[in-house]
Every structure is written in C-alpha cells, then in structure tokens.
Coordinates of C-alpha atoms and ligand atoms in Angstrom, one line a residue:
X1 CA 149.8 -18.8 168.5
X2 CA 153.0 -19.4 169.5
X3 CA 154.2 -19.0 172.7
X4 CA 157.6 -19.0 174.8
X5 CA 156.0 -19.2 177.4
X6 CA 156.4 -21.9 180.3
X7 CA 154.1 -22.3 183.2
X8 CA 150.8 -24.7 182.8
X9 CA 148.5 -22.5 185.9
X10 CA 148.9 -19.3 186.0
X11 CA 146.8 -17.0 188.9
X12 CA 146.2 -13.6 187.7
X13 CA 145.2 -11.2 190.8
X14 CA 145.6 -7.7 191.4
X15 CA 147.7 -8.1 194.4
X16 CA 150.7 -11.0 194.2
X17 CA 150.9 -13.0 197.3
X18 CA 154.1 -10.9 199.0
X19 CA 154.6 -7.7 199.7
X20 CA 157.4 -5.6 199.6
X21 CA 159.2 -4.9 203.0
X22 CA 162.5 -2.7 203.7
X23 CA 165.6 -3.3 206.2
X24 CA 166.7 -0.4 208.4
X25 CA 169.3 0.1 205.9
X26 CA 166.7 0.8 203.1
X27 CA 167.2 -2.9 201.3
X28 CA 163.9 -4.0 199.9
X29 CA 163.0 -7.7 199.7
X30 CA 159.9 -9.6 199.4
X31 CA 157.4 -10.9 202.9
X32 CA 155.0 -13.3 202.1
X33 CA 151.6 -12.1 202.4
X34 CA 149.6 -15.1 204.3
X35 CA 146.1 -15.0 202.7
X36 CA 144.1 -18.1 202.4
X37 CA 144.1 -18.3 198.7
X38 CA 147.9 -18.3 198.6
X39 CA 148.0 -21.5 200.9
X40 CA 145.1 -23.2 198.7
X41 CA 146.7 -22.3 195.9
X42 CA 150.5 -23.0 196.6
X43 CA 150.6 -26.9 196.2
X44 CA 148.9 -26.9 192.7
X45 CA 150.8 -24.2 191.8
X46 CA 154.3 -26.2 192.6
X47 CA 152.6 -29.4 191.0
X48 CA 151.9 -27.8 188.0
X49 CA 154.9 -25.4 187.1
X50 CA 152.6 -22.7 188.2
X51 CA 153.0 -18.8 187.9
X52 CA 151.7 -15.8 189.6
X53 CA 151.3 -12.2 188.1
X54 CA 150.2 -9.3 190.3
X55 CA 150.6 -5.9 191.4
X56 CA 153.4 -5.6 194.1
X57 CA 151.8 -2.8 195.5
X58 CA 153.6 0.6 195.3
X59 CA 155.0 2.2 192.2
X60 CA 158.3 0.7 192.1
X61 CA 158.9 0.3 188.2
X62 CA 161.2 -2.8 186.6
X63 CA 160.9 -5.4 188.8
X64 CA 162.3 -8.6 187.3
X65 CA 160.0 -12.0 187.7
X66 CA 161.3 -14.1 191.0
X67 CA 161.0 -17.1 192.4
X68 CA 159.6 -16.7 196.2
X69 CA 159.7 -19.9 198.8
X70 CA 159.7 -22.1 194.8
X71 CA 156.8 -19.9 193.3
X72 CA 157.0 -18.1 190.4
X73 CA 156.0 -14.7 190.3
X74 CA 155.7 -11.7 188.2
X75 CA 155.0 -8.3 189.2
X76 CA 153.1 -5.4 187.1
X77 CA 153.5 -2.5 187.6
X78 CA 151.2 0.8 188.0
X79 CA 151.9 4.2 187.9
X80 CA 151.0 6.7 190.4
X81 CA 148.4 7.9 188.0
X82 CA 147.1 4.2 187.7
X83 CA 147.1 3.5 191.4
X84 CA 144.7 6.7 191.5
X85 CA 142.2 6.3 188.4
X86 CA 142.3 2.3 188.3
X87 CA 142.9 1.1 191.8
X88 CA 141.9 3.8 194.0
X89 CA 139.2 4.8 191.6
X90 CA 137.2 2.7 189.1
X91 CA 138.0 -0.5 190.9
X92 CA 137.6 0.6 194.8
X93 CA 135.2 3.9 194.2
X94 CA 132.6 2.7 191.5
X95 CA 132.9 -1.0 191.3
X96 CA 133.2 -1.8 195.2
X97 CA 130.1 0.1 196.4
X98 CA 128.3 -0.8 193.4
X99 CA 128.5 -4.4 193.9
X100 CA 128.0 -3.8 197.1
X101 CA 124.4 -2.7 197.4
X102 CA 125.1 0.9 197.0
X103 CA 126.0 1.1 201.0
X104 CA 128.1 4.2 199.3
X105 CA 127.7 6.1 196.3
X106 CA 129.4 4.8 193.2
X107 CA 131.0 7.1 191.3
X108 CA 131.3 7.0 187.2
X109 CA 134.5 9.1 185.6
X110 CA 135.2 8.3 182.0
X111 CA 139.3 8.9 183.0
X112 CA 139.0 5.7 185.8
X113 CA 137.3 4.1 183.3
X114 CA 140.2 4.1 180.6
X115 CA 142.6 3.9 183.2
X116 CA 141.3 0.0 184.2
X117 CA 140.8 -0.7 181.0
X118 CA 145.0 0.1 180.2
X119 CA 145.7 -1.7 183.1
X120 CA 143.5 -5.0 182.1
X121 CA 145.4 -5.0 178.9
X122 CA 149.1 -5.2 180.9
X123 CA 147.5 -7.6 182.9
X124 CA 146.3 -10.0 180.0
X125 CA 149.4 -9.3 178.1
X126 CA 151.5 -10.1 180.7
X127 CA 149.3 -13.7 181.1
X128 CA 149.6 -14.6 177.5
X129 CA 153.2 -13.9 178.2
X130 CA 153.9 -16.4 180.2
X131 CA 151.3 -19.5 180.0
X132 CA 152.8 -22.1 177.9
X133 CA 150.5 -23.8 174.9
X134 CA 147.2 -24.8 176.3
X135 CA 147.7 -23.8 179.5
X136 CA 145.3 -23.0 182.8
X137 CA 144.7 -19.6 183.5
X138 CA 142.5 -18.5 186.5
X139 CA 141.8 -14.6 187.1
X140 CA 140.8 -13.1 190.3
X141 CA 138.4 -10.7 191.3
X142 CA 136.5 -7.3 190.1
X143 CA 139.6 -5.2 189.4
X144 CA 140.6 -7.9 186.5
X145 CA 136.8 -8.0 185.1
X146 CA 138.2 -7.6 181.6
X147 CA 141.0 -10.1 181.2
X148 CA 139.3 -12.9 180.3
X149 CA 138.5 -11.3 177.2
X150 CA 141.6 -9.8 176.1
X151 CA 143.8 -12.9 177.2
X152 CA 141.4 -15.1 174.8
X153 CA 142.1 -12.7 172.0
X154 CA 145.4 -12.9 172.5
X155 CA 145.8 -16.5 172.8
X156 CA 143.0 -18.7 171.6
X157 CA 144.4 -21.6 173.0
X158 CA 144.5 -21.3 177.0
X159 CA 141.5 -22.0 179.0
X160 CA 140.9 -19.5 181.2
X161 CA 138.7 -19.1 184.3
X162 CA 137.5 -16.6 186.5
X163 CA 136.3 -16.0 189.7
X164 CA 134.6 -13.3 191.4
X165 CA 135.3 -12.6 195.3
X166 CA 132.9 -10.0 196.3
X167 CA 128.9 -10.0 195.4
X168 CA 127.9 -10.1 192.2
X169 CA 124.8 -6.8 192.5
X170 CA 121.2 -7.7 191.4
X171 CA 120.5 -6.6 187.7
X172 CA 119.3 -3.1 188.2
X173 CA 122.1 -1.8 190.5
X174 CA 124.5 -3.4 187.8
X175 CA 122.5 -1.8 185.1
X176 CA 123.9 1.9 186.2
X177 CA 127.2 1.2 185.4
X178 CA 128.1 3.0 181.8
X179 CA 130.0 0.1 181.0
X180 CA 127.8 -2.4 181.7
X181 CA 128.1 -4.3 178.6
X182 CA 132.0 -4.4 178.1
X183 CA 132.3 -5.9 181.8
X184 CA 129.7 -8.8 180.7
X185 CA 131.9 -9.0 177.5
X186 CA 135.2 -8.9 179.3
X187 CA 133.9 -12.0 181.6
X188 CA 132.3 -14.1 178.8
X189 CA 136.0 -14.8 178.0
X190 CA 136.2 -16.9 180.7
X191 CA 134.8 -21.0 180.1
X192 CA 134.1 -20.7 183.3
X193 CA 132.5 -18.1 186.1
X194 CA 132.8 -18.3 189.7
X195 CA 130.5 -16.5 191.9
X196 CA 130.4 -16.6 195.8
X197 CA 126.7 -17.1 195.8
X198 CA 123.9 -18.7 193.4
X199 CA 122.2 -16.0 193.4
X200 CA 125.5 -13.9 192.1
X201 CA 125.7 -16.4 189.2
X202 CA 121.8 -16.0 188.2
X203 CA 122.0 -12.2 188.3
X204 CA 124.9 -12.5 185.6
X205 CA 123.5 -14.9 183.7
X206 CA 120.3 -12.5 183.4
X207 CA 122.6 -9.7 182.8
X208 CA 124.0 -11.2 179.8
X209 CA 120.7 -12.0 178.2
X210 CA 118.8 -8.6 179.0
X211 CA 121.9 -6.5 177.9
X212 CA 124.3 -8.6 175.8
X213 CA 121.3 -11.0 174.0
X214 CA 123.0 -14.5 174.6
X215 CA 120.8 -17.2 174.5
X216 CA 121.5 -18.7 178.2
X217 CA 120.1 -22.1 179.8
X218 CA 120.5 -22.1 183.7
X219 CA 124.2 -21.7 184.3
X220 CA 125.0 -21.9 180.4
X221 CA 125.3 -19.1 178.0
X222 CA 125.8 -20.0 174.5
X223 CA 127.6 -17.7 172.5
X224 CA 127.6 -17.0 168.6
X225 CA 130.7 -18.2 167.8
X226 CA 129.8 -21.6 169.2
X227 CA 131.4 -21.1 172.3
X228 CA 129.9 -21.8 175.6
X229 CA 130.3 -20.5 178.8
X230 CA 129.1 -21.6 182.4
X231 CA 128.7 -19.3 184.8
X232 CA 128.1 -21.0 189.0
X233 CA 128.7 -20.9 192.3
X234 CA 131.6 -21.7 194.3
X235 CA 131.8 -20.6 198.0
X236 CA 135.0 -19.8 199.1
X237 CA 136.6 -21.0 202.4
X238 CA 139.8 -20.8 204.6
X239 CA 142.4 -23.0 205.7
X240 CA 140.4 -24.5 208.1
X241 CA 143.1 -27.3 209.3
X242 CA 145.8 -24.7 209.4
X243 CA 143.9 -21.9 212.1
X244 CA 142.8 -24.5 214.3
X245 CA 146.2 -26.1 214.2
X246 CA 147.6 -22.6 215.5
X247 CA 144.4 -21.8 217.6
X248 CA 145.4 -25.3 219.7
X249 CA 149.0 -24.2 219.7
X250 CA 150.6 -23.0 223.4
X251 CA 151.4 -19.5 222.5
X252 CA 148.3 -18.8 221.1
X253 CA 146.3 -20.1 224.3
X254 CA 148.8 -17.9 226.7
X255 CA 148.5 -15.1 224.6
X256 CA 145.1 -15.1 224.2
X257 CA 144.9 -15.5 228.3
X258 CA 147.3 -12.7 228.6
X259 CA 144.9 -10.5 226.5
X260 CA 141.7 -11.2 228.4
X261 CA 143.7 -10.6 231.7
X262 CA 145.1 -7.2 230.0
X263 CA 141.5 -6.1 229.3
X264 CA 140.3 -6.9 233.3
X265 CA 139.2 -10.1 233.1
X266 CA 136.0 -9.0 232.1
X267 CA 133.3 -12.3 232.0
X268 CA 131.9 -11.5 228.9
X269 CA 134.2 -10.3 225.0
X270 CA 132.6 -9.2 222.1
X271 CA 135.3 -8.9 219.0
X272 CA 135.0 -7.3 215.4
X273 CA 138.0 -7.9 213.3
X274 CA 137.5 -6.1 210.0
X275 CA 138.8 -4.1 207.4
X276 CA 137.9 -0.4 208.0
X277 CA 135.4 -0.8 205.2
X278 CA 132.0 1.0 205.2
X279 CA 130.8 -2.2 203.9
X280 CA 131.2 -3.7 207.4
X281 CA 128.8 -2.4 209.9
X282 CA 131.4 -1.8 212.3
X283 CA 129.3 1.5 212.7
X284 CA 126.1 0.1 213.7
X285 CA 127.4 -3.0 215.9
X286 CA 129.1 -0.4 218.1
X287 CA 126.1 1.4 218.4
X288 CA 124.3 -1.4 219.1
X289 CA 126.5 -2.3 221.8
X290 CA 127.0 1.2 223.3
X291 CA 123.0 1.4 223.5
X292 CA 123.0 -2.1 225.0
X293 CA 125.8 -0.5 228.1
X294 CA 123.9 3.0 227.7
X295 CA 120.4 1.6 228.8
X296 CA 121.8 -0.8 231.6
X297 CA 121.1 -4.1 229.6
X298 CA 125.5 -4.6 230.1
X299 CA 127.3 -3.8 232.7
X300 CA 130.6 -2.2 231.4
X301 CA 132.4 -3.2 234.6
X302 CA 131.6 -6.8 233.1
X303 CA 131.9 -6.7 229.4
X304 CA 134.2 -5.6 226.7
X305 CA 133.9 -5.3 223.2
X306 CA 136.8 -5.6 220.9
X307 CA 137.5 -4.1 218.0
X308 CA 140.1 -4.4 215.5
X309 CA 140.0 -2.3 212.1
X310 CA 142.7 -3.1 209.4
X311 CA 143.7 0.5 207.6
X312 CA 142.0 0.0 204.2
X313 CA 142.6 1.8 201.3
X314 CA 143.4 4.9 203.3
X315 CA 143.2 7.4 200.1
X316 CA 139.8 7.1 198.9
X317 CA 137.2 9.8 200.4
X318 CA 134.8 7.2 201.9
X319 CA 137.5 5.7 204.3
X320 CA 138.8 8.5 205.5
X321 CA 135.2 9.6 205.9
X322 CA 134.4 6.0 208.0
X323 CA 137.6 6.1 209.8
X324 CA 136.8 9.7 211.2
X325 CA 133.2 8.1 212.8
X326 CA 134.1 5.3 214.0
X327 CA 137.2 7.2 215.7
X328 CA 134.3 9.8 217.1
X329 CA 131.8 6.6 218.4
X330 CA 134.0 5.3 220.2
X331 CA 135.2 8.2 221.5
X332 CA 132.0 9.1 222.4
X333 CA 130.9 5.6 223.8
X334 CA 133.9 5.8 226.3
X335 CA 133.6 9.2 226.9
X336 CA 130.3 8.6 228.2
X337 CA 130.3 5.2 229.9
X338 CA 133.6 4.4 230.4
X339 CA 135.3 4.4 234.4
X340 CA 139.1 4.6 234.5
X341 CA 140.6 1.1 233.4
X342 CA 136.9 0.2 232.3
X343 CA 136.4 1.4 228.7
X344 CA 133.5 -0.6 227.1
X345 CA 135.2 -0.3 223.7
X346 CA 138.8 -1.4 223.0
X347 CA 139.6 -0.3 219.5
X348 CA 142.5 -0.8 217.6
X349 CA 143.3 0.6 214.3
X350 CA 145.9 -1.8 213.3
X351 CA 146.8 -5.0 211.5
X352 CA 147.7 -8.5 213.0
X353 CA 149.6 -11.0 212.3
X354 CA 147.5 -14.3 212.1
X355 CA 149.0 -15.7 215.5
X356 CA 147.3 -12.5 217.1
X357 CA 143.6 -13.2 215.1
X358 CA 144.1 -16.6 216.5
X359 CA 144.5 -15.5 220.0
X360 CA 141.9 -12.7 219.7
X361 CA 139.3 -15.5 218.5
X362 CA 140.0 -17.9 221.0
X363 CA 139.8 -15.0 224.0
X364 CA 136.6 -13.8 222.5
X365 CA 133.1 -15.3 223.8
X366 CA 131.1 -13.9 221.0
X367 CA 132.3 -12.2 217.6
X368 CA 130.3 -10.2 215.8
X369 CA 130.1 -10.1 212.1
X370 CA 127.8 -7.9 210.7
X371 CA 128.6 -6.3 207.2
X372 CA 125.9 -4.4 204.8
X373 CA 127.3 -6.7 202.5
X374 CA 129.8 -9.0 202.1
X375 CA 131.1 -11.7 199.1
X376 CA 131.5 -14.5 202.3
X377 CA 133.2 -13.1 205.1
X378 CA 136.2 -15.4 206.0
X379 CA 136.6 -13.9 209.7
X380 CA 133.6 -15.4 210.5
X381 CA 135.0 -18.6 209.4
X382 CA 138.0 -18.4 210.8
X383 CA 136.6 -17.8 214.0
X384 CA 134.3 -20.7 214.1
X385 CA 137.3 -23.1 212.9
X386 CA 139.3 -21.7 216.1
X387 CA 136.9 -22.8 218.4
X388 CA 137.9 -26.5 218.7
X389 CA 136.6 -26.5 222.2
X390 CA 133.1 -26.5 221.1
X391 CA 132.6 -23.1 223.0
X392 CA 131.5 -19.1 221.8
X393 CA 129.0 -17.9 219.6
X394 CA 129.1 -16.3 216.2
X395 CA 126.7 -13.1 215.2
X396 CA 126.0 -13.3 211.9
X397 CA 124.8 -10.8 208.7
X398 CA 122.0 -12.4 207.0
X399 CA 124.2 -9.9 204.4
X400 CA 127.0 -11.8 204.6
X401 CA 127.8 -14.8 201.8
X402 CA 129.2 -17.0 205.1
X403 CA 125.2 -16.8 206.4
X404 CA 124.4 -18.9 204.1
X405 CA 127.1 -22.0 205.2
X406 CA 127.0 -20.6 209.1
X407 CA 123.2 -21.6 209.3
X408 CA 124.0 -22.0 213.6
X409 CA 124.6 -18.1 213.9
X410 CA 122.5 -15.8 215.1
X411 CA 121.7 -14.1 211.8
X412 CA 120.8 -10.7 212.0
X413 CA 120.0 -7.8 209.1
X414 CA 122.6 -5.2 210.4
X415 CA 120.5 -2.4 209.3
X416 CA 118.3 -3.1 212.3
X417 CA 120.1 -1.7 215.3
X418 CA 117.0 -3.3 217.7
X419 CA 117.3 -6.6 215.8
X420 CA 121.3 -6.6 216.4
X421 CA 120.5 -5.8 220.2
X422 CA 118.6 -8.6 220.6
X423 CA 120.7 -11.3 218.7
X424 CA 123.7 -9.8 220.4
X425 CA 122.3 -10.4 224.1
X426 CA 120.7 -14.1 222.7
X427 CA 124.7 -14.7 222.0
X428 CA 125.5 -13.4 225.2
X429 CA 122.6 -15.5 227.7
X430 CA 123.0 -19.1 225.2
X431 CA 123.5 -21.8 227.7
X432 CA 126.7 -23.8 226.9
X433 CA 124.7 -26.6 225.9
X434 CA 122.9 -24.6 222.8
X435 CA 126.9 -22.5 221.8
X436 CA 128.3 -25.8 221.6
X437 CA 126.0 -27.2 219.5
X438 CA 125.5 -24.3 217.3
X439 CA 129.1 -24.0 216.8
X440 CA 129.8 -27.7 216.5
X441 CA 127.3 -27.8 213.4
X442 CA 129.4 -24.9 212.0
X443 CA 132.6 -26.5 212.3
X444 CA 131.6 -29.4 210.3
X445 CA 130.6 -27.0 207.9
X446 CA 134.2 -25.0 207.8
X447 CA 136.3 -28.1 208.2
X448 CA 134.7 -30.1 205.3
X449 CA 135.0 -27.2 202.6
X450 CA 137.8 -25.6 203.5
X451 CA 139.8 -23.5 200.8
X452 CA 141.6 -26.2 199.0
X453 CA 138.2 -27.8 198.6
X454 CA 137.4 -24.7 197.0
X455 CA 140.5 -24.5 194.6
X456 CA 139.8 -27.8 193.4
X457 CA 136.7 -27.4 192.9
X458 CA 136.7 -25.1 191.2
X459 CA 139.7 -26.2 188.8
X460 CA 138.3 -29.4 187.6
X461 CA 135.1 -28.2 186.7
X462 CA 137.5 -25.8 184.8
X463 CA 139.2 -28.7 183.1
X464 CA 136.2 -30.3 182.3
X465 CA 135.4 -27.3 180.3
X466 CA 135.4 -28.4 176.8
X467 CA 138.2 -27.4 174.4
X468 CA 136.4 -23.9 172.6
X469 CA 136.8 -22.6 169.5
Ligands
LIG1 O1 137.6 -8.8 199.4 C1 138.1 -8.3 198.2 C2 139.6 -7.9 198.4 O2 140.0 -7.4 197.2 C3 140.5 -9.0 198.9 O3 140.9 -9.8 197.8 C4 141.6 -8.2 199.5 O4 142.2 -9.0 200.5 C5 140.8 -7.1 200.2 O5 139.7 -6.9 199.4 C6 141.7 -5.9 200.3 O6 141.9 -5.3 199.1 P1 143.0 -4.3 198.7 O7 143.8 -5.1 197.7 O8 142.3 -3.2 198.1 O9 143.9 -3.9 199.9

C-alpha cells in the first residue's frame, strides 16, 4: 500500500510521553512526562527517525504533530464522551480489574465497548498514517488491545509488535469478558506478544486455542493464512543507572536527611509509594502496621510509616471509593495511637517529582510493596536500585510480577494481614549483615536488566520476526 508516511519505529501508547502544562497567563505548552519507557525508548527512537502517537490527555481537539526535545509526536484526540466510555470505562472499569484477579468487579456495557473499539480504529489509522514502507510498529498496553489487528489490515506491510504491561488473567477470568474473542483477534495482529510474565504468555496462548482454534506450539500460534505469531515473556525494568545516579547525588542525600529529621528522627521508616489503586494493598499494609503499633509490637514514638498515594483516575467509582478508606484508616490509626508530633502514619495524597521518590527511598529503612496484583511493580525496583549503600530491606507481593526478579525480598501474599505482620517485623529486626546481602543480590538483578535491556530485547526478537504474508 502506499504510504507518505516517514518514520521507521513508531510507539503507539495511550498516553504520549508529555503532558500538557499552562503558564499563569493561560499559555499551554508541552512538560515532558519522565516515565521509564520514554528514557528506554528515546535513543532508538532518535536513531531510527522514530515517532510517537498518543493521547495528550484532556479534550483539547486539533493539536498539530510536534517535535518535543527532537521526538516526534502526534497526539489523538478523545472526546469527553470517549474519555468516559473508553478510558474511564471499558479500559480502566472492565479490563483493569479483570486482568487483575477480579480484586474489583468488572463491569461489561455494550456502549464502553463500541466506544474502545472507535477509538482503536483512530489509533491504528493514525499509525498506518505515519509509518513509512516496512516500518516498526510497537503498541502498548490493554487500552490499545485491538490495534494490531486493524493497523495490519490497513497496511500489510509493517511489522508490528505488542506488548502488554499489566497481567495477562488466567483463562477463566478472561473467559467472562463478552469480547473475548475480538481481543485475542485484535492481538494476533501483532508478530510478536509481550507479556510481563511466562505464565501471562501461556494463559494467551491457551486462550487462543480454547476460544479462537489456532493450532499453537509453546509460544507459537500458527495461523490459517500462514502467518505465525509468538507470543513470550519480557519483564520490564527501570532505568536502573539513571535513579542510582540521582539517589548518589547531594541534593537527594540532604533532602532525604531533611525529611527523616522533619518526621522526628524516628529509628525505624516504613514507605508505600503507589498509585491510589485498589490493586495495591495500600489498605491492608496499613492495617497491618496499625495492628503491629496497636498491639505494642512498634513503638510509635520510634517508627513511622510513609505513605505516598498518586491521585489515580479520580472519576471512576472504585477510586473514589478507595481514596475515601484509606482517608478514614489513617484517620483512624492516628486518631487512635497517635501523640502530638507523633502520628504513626504520614500520608500524602500527592504526586512527586522523581528527585523526591529518590529522597523518599533513600530515607526509608524498609518499603513495602504489596499489591493484589500487579504486571511488575517498578517502585519496588526503583527502590532497590537507590540503595547503592547496600543498606534497607524490600517487602515484597508474592502478587507482584517484580517477585519473581526480587527473589531477596521478603515475599509475602498481601491477603494475609498475619503473614504481612510477620514479614514486616522480619524486615524490621534483619541484621545489617543479612539487608545487605539480600539487597546486594537484588541490585545485580535491577542493574543488569534494566529498561533499555528490555527495549532491546524486545525489538530484535521483533526484527527477527519473519517477513508475513
Ligand atoms: O500500569 C499501567 C498504566 O497504564 C501505566 O502505563 C500508567 O503509567 C499507569 O497505569 C497510569 O495510567 P493512566 O494512564 O490511567 O493514568
């Protein structure tokens, strides 16, 4: 098919990398959104005339393609109406809990359902658009689940790839879904599949024989048109060089000493920096820890826990249902242990700049990570790649992907308020000796597959893909 289009790689993810920001006058212009794919990401996407198409969040209508800081991107927009049935809804109200174990209740409406679907069709339309002959096209994530597809009928040529950053759900949770079968479809236009976990990537694969009849071998799913398609694991990471680099730097260390001193000096900080997701367990690890001060086992006047919760999708009933019980827990906790100056919880509903999760990791003697469910869990990374001192101690999800890299934590299955007790006062009594060389193994871990060992990865089995059709 012909094509004017130009760039060679082009990333196709809900969000782009920048959002849109406003001087006191009113001017809008564009603030680059630090995530950890963007930095993996970046240099190929320079090296290889590279493009980025995403939602700039908001409902701002004509935006022109830009070039940001030399990358190319292109915004799509979504209406009001969209934000509410695709983005709010179908994406973040039936396919997030659903892939997530069912920690809520997913809910199925035909109108979010038609709504994602529109808005996959602008995405892959805006894709084909823009990838020159033969190019590289990797999607992102659950909102984009039918892209693949719909870019390959567009345009034959490209080779596409996508990847998954959240659990992919064992076969009978996925089998609710009333569109189970145009999802698999919508994937299977990919050559390639990336999952967090192996055990994401076999659940598909099953999937697609039970319910779409492929004949499948291991990772390979042969389709009848000849094609075939492999579907595997790729573990995602963070850039590991680049948060130790700023954990080591001198603002960072003073401002993480000013914090501990601001909070009393106390000899012992727990932290939890999520997003106010119900997903989490930020719930049940402040229980856990209020029962811990409650029954005597910590001595407030000692210990503090931390905890940061980034607003999250604050129109969709389930958050505003979380945020109100977390708000009431720790109002409670406090209410009931706390002395003046001495709260046992310090919670902040805010976000942070990374120089601020740096400082918050390095103050911290033990964080505590322990989600329902979770695709990896990149805090928990990030905190262990902080500690280049060999010091603290990570609590871990068994329910987390990261558990299954961050062997050295003390795991612990979050739905067992007793079992997070225990592994949260083992954290707390570890002898230097056994913290150092927990973390040290976990370093290794983080520093050797970081995100750009991820990215590539990932994109030359994607090249290695042979030609289809
Ligand atoms: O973990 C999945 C994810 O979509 C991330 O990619 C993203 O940073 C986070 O959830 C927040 O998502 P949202 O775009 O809904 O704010």
């Amino acid at each position: 098919m012909a094509t004017n289009g130009s760039a060679d790689l082009v990333i196709v993810a809900n969000r782009l990398p920048v959002d849109r920001a406003y001087d006191d006058d009113g001017t809008p212009s564009w603030r680059r959104s630090p995530g950890g794919l963007v930095s993996a990401l970046e240099p190929v996407l320079r090296n290889n005339d590279g493009a980025w198409i995403g939602w700039p969040g908001g409902t701002e209508t004509g935006l022109e393609s830009f070039t940001e800081d030399g990358l190319r991107l292109i915004p799509v927009a979504l209406s009001e109406d969209e934000i509410e049935n695709f983005y709010e809804g179908f994406s973040n109200a039936t396919l997030w809990p659903l892939y997530h174990d069912l920690v809520a209740k997913p809910e199925f409406h035909r109108e979010w359902w038609d709504a994602y679907v529109v808005v996959n069709q602008r995405f892959a339309a805006a894709a084909a658009e823009v990838a020159a002959e033969g190019a590289t096209v990797w999607v992102q994530d659950y909102q984009l689940q039918l892209v693949p597809q719909l870019l390959r009928e567009l345009r034959p040529d490209l080779r596409i790839g996508f990847y998954l950053h959240i659990p992919f759900p064992p076969t009978e949770l996925f089998s609710q879904l009333p569109w189970r079968r145009q999802i698999l479809e919508g994937l299977l236009g990919a050559d390639l599949i990336g999952f967090q976990l192996a055990g994401g990537a076999a659940n598909f694969v099953r999937l697609v024989r039970q319910r779409v009849g492929h004949r499948t071998n291991r990772g390979l799913i042969d389709l009848p048109d000849g094609r075939r398609v492999r579907a595997s694991n790729f573990p995602i990471s963070i850039d590991s060089k680049g948060f130790e680099e700023l954990a080591r730097s001198e603002s960072v260390e003073l401002r993480a000493a000013e914090i501990r001193a601001a909070l009393g000096n106390p000899e012992r900080v727990f932290l939890g920096i999520d997003r106010l997701d119900y997903t989490k367990g930020i719930h049940a690890r402040l229980r856990a820890f209020g029962e811990l001060v409650a029954d005597g086992t910590l001595d407030a006047r000692r210990t503090v826990f931390v905890q940061v919760a980034t607003p999250s999708r604050e129109r969709v009933e389930q958050y505003r249902l979380l945020r109100d019980e977390i708000d009431r827990l720790v109002g409670r906790i406090n209410g009931d242990l706390g002395r003046i100056g001495r709260p046992p919880i310090h919670y902040m509903h805010s976000s942070h700049p990374r120089e601020e999760m740096a400082a918050l990791y390095r103050m911290a003697d033990i964080m505590v990570v322990t989600p329902f469910r979770d695709g990896m869990n990149l805090v928990a990374k990030e905190y262990v790649a902080c500690r280049y001192d060999d010091d603290g101690a990570l609590v871990l999800s068994e329910f987390a992907g990261a558990a299954q890299e961050l062997r050295q934590a003390w795991l612990v299955n979050p739905y067992d308020i007793n079992g997070v007790k225990s592994a949260l006062m083992l954290a707390h009594d570890a002898e230097p000796r056994e913290r150092t060389r927990r973390i040290r193994a976990m370093r290794k871990q983080v520093s050797e597959h970081d995100v750009s060992h991820w990215a590539q990865t990932f994109l030359s089995e994607l090249a290695d893909r042979p030609r289809q059709g």
